[in-house]
mmCIF file of C-alpha atoms in Angstrom:
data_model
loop_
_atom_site.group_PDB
_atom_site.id
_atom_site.type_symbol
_atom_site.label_atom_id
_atom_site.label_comp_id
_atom_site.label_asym_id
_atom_site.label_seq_id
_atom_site.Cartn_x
_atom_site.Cartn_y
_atom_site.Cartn_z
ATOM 1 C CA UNK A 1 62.209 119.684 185.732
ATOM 2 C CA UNK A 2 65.273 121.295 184.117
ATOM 3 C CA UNK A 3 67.477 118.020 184.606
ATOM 4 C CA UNK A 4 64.415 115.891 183.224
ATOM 5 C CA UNK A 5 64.421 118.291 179.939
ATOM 6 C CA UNK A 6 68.057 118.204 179.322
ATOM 7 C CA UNK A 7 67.986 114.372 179.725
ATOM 8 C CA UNK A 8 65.242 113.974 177.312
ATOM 9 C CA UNK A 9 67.646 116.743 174.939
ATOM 10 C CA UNK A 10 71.125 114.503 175.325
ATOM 11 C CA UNK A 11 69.085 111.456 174.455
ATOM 12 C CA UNK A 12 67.779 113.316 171.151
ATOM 13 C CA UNK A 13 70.680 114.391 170.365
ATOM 14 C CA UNK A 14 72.553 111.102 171.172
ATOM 15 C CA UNK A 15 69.665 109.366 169.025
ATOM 16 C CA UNK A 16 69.602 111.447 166.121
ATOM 17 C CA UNK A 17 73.601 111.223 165.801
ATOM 18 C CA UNK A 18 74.044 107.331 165.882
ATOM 19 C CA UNK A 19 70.927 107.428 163.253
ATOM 20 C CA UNK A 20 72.772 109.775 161.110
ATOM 21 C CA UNK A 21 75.956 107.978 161.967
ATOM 22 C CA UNK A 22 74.400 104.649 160.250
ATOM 23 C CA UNK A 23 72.681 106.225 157.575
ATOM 24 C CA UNK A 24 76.769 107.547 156.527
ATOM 25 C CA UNK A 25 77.442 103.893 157.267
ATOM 26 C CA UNK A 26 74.525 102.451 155.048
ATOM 27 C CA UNK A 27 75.209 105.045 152.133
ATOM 28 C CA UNK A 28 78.967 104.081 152.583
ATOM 29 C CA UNK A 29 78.020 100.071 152.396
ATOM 30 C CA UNK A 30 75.171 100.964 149.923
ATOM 31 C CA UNK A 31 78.021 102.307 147.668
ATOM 32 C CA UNK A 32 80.607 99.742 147.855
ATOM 33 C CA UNK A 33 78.373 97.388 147.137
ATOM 34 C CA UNK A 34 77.970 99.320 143.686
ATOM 35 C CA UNK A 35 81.124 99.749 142.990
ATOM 36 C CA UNK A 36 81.732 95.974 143.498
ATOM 37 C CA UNK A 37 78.633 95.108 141.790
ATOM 38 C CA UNK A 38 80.187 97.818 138.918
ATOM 39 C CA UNK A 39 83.855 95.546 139.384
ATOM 40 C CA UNK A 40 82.399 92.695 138.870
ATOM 41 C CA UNK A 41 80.321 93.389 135.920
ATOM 42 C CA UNK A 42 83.322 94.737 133.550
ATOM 43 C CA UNK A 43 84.718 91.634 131.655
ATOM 44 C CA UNK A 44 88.311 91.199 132.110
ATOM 45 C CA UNK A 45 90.692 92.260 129.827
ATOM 46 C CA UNK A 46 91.734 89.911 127.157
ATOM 47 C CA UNK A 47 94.468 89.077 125.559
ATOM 48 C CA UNK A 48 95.163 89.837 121.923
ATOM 49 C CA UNK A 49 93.429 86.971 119.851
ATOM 50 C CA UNK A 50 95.779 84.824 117.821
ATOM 51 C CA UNK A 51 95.554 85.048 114.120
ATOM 52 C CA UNK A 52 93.647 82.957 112.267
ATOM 53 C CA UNK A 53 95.344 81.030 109.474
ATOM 54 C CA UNK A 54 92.623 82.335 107.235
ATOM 55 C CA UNK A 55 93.546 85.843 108.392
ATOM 56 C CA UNK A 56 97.186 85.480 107.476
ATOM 57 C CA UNK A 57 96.389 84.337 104.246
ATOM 58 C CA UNK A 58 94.218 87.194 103.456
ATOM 59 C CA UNK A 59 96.976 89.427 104.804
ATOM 60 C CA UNK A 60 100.097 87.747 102.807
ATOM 61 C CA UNK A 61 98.170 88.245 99.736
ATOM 62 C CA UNK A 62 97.244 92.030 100.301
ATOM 63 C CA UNK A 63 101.366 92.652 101.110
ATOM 64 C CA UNK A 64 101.700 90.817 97.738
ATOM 65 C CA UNK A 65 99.378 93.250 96.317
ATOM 66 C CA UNK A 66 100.880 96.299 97.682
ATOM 67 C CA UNK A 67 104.294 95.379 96.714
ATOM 68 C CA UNK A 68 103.142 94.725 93.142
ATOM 69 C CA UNK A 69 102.045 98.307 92.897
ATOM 70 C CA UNK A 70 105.516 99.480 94.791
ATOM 71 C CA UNK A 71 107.805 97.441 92.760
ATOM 72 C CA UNK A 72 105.692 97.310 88.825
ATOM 73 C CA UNK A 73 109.295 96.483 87.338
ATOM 74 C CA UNK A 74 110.476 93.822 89.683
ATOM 75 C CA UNK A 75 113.006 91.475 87.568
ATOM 76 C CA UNK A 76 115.673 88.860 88.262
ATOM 77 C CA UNK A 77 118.672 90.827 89.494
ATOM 78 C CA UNK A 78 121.138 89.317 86.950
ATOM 79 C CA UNK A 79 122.410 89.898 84.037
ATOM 80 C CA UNK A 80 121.702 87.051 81.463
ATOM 81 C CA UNK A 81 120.776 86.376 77.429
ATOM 82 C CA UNK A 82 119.676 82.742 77.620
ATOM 83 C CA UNK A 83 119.138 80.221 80.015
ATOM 84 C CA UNK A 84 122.290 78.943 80.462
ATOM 85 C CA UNK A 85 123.431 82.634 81.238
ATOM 86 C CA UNK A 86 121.483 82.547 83.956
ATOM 87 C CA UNK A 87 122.222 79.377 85.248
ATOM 88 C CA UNK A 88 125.847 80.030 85.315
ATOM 89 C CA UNK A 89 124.997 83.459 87.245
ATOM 90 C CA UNK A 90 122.956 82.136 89.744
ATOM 91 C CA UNK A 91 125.694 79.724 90.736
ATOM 92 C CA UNK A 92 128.140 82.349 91.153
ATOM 93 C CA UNK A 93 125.671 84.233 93.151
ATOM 94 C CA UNK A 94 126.112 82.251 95.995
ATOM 95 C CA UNK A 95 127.839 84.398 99.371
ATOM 96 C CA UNK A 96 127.807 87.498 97.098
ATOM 97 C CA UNK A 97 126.004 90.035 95.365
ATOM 98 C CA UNK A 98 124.304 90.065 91.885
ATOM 99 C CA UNK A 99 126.475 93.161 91.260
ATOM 100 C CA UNK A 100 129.401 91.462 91.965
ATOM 101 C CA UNK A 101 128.130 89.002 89.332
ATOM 102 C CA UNK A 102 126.735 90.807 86.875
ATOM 103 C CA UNK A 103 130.573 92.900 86.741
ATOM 104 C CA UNK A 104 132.024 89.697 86.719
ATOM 105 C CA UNK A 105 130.067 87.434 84.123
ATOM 106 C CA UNK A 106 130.569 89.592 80.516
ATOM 107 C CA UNK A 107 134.325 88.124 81.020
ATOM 108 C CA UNK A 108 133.286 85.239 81.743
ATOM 109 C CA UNK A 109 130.849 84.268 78.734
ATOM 110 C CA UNK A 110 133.079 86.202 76.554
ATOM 111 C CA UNK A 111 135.743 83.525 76.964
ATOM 112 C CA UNK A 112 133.479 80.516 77.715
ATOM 113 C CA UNK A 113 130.040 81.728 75.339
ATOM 114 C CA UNK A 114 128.608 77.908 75.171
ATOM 115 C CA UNK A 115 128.125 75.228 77.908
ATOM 116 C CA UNK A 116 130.854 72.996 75.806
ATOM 117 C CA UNK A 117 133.558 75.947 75.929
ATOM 118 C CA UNK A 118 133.239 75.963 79.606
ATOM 119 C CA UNK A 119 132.965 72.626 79.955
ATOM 120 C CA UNK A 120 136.596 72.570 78.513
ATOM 121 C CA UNK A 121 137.830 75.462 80.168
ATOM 122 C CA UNK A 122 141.532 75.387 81.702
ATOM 123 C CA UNK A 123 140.573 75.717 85.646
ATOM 124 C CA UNK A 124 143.042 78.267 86.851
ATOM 125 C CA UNK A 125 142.064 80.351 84.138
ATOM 126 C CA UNK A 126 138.429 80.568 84.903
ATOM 127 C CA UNK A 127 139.572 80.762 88.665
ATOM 128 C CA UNK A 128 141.471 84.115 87.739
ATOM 129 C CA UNK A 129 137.741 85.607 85.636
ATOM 130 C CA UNK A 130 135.316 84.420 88.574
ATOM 131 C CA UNK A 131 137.548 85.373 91.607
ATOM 132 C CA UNK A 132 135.611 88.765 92.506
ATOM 133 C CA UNK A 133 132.423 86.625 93.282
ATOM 134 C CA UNK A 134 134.697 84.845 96.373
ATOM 135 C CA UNK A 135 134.279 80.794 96.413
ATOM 136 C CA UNK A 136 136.586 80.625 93.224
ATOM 137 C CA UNK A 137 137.796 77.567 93.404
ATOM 138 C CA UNK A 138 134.387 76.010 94.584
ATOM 139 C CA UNK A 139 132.035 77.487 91.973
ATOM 140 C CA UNK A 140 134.803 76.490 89.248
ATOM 141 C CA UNK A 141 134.437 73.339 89.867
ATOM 142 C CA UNK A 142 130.718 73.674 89.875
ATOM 143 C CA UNK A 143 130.963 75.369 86.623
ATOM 144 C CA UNK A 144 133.046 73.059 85.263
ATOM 145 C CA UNK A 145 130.520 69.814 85.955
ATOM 146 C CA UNK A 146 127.524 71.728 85.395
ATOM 147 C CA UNK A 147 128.837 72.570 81.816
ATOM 148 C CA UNK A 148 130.389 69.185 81.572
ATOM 149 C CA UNK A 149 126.633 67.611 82.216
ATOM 150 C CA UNK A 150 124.660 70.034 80.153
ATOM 151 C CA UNK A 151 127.004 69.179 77.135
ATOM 152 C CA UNK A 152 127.171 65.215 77.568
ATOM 153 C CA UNK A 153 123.730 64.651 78.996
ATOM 154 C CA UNK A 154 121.178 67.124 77.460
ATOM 155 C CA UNK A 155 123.006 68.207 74.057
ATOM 156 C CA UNK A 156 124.474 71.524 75.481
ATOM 157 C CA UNK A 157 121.011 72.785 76.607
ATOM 158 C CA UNK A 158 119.604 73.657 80.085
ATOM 159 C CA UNK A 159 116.516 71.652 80.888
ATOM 160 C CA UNK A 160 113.475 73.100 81.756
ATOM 161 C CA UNK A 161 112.398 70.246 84.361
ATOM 162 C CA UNK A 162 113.230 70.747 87.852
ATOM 163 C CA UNK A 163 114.236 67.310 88.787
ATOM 164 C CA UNK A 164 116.881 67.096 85.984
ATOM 165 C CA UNK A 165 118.277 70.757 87.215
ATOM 166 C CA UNK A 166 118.957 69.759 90.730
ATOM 167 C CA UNK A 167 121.047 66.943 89.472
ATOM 168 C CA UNK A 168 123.371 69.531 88.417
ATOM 169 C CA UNK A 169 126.598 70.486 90.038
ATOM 170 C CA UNK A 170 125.637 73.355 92.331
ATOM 171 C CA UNK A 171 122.260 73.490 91.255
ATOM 172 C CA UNK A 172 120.099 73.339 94.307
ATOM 173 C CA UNK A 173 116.286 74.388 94.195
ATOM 174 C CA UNK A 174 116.731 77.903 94.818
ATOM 175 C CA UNK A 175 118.897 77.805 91.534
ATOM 176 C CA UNK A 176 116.431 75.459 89.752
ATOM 177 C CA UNK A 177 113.557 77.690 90.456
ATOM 178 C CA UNK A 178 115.473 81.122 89.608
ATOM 179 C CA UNK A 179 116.570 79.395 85.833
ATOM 180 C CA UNK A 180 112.833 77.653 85.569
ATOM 181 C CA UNK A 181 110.886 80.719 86.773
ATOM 182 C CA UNK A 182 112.637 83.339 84.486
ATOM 183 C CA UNK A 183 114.227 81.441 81.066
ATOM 184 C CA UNK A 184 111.325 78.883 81.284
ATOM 185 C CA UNK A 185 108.131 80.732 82.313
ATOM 186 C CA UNK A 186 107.557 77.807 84.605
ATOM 187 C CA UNK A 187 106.482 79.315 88.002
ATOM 188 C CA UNK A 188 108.494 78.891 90.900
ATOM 189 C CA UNK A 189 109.328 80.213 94.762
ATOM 190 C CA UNK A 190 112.744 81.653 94.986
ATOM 191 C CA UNK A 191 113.501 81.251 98.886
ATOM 192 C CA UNK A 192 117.179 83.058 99.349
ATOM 193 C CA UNK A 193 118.026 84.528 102.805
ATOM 194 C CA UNK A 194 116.197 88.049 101.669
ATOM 195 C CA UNK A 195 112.900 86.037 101.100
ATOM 196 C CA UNK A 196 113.291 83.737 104.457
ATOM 197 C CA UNK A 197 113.838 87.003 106.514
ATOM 198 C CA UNK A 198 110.754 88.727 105.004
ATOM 199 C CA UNK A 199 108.407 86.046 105.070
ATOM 200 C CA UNK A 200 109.454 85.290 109.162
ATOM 201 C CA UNK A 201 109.086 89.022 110.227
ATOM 202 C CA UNK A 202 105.660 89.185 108.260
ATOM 203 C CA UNK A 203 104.500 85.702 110.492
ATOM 204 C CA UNK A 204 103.592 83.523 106.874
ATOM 205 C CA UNK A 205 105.730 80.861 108.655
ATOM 206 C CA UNK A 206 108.354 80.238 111.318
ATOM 207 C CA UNK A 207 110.062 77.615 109.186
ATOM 208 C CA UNK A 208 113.682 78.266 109.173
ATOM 209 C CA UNK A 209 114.220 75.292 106.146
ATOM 210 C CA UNK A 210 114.227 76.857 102.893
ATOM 211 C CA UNK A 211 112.175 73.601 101.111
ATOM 212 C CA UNK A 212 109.710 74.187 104.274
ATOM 213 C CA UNK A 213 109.405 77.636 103.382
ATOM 214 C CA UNK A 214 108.504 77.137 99.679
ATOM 215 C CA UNK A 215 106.183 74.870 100.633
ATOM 216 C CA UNK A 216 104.453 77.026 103.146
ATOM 217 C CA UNK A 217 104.187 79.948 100.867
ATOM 218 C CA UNK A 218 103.339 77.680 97.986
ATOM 219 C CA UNK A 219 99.761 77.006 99.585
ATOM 220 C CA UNK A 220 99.620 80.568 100.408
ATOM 221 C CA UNK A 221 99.511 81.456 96.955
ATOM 222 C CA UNK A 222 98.292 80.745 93.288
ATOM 223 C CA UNK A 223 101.201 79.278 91.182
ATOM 224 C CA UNK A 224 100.814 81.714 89.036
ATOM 225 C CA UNK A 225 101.989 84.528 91.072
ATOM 226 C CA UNK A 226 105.060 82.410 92.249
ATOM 227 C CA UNK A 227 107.852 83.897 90.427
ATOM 228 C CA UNK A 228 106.973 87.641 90.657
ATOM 229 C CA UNK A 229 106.136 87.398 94.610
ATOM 230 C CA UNK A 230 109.849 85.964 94.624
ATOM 231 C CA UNK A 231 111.093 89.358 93.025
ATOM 232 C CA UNK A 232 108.722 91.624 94.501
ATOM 233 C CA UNK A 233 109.770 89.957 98.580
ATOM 234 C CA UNK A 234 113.404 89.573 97.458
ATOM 235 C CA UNK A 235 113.131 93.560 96.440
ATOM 236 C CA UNK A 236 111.210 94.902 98.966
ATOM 237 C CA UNK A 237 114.284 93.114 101.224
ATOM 238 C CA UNK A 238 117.468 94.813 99.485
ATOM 239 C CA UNK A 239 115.866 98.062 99.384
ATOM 240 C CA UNK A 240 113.970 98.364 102.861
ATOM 241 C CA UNK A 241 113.401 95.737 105.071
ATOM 242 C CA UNK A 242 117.061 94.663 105.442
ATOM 243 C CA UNK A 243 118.554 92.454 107.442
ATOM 244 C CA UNK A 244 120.355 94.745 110.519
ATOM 245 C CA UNK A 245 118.298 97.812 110.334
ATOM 246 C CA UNK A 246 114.864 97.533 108.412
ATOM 247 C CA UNK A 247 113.508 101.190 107.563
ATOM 248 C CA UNK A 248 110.099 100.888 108.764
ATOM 249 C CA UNK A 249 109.013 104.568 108.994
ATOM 250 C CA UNK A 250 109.824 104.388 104.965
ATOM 251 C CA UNK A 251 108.018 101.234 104.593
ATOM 252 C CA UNK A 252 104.898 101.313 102.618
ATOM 253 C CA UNK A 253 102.917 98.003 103.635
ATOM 254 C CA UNK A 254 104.084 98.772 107.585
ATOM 255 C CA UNK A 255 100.017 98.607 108.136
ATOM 256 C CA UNK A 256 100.520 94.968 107.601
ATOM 257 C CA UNK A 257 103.831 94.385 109.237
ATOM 258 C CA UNK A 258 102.990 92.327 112.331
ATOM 259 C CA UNK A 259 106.955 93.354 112.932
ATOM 260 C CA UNK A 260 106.929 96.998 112.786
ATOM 261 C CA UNK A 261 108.907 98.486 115.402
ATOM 262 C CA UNK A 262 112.338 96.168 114.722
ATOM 263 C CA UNK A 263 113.862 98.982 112.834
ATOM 264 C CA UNK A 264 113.786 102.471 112.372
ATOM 265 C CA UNK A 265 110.385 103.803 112.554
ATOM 266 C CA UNK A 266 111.370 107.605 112.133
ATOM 267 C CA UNK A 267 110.336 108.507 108.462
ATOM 268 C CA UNK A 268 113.307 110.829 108.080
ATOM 269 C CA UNK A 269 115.900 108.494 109.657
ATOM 270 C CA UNK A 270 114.231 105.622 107.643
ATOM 271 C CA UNK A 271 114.534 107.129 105.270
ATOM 272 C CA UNK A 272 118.526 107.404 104.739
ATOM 273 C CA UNK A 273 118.428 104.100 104.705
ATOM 274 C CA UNK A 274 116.672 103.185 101.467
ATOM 275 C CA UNK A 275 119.336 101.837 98.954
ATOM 276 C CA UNK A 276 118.848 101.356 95.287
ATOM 277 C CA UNK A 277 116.494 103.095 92.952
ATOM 278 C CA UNK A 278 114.359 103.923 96.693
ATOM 279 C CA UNK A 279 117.503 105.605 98.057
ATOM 280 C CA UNK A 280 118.560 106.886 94.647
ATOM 281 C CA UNK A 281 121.280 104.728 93.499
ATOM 282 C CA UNK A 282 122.018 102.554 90.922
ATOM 283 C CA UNK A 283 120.511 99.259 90.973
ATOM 284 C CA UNK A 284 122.319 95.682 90.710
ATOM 285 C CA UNK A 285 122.260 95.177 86.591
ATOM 286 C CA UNK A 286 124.273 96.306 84.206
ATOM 287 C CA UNK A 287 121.913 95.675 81.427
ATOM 288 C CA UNK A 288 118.715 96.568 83.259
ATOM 289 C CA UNK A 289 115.385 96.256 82.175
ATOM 290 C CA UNK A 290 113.824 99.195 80.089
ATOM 291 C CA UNK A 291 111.075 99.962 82.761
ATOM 292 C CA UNK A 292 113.741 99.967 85.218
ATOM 293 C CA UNK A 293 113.665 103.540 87.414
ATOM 294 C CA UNK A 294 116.470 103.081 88.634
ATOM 295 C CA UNK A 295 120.127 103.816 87.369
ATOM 296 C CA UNK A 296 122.241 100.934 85.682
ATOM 297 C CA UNK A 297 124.920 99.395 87.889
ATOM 298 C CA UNK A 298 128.934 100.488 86.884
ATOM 299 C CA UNK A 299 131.037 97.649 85.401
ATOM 300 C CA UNK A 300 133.553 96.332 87.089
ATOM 301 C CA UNK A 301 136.661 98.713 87.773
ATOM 302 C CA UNK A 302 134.579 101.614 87.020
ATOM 303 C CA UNK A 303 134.072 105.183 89.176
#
């Protein structure tokens, strides 16, 4: 009777653990199945959606706001009176600075004031006025033709046309649209090596060609903002998004920047590195404008 009653106990027991044994096993299954049901509802994660060419466009025309409102008093960085002035100046520009010009040019049109005095300049003496700005020999023999065209093929006056500008010895569009843009009021896109950088980093184009470039940002823009975005990119470039080490914890439109992060992004450290009226020094003219907050550049030879 005992035996019988401890059978019938062992088989309870035995019963009651393999049921609670499977009902751990069906609550285990029960919750995998969830939690794969759960896995397989969440959407993957996606990659970061190209932008639209709309959306650039909206966004190259808000940095074009914001730097109007950082740089009010953007101007041509040269000194010049009249168009042929500035002609003259932009040519020597080339593999220097506009300070290095601007020092260099009040000799310059002092000896040779009219496009016919250059034109019959003595070339080792011009070499000797325009050797600071490096090239010498090259841009004096630019300077030379250019003058020598102006006086025997427009009556010793620049044109205002861009086709009869380019025909010009050392007179290449970036030239053309400086002299049309700022003695002519005719609205053009200056694309030097400070304006190709800036408008790569901030993804308006990839296009390394400066003619490709114009044209890009050309349709980005009205025409009538042409020559100011020139100044306002080209400044924004000397005084903080340089070349080597762009100060982007100083920069102002970083918000927009789809290349923040490629220089210094600590605002004190980015801060050293602002140069010109930004950082505190003088700026590039000698003669700057009168809304100009920045301090006039020494002549040449001086401090």
């Amino acid at each position: 009777m005992k035996a019988a009653k401890a059978a019938t106990t062992a088989t309870k027991a035995k019963a009651g653990t393999e049921s609670k044994a499977a009902a751990t096993t069906a609550k285990a299954a029960a919750t995998t199945a969830k939690g794969a049901t759960k896995a397989k509802a969440a959407p993957p994660r996606k990659a970061p959606k190209a932008e639209s060419h709309l959306a650039m466009v909206r966004r190259a025309r808000r940095i074009n706001r914001e730097l109007a409102e950082i740089y009010p008093y953007a101007h041509p960085e040269l000194d010049f009176r009249n168009p042929f002035e500035l002609l003259v100046a932009t040519v020597l520009s080339a593999q220097t600075t506009d300070l290095r010009v601007n020092q260099t040019t009040p000799a310059l049109f002092a000896a040779y004031p009219t496009p016919e005095d250059m034109a019959a300049a003595v070339p080792e003496e011009m070499e000797e006025i325009i050797r600071p700005t490096g090239f010498f020999r090259a841009k004096t023999k630019s300077l030379l033709g250019l003058s020598a065209a102006l006086r025997d093929e427009f009556g010793g006056e620049v044109p205002g046309r861009l086709e009869d500008l380019v025909k010009l010895p050392g007179v290449g569009r970036k030239t053309a649209n400086v002299v049309l843009g700022n003695a002519f009021g005719v609205p053009g896109i200056t694309v030097d090596t400070h304006f190709g950088r800036l408008v790569r980093r901030w993804k308006w184009t990839d296009e390394g060609d400066p003619v490709k470039v114009e044209a890009v940002v050309a349709g980005i823009f009205p025409k009538s903002e042409w020559t100011m975005l020139s100044h306002r990119v080209v400044f924004h470039g000397r005084r903080i998004c340089h070349a080597r080490k762009p100060a982007c914890g100083a920069c102002p439109i970083a918000p927009l920047c789809p290349s923040y992060g490629e220089g210094e992004t600590d605002p004190e450290k980015a801060g050293k590195l602002l140069k010109y009226e930004m950082g505190g020094y003088p700026g590039q003219r000698l003669s700057p404008p009168a809304d100009y907050p920045g301090k006039p550049a020494p002549a040449l030879g001086a401090g």
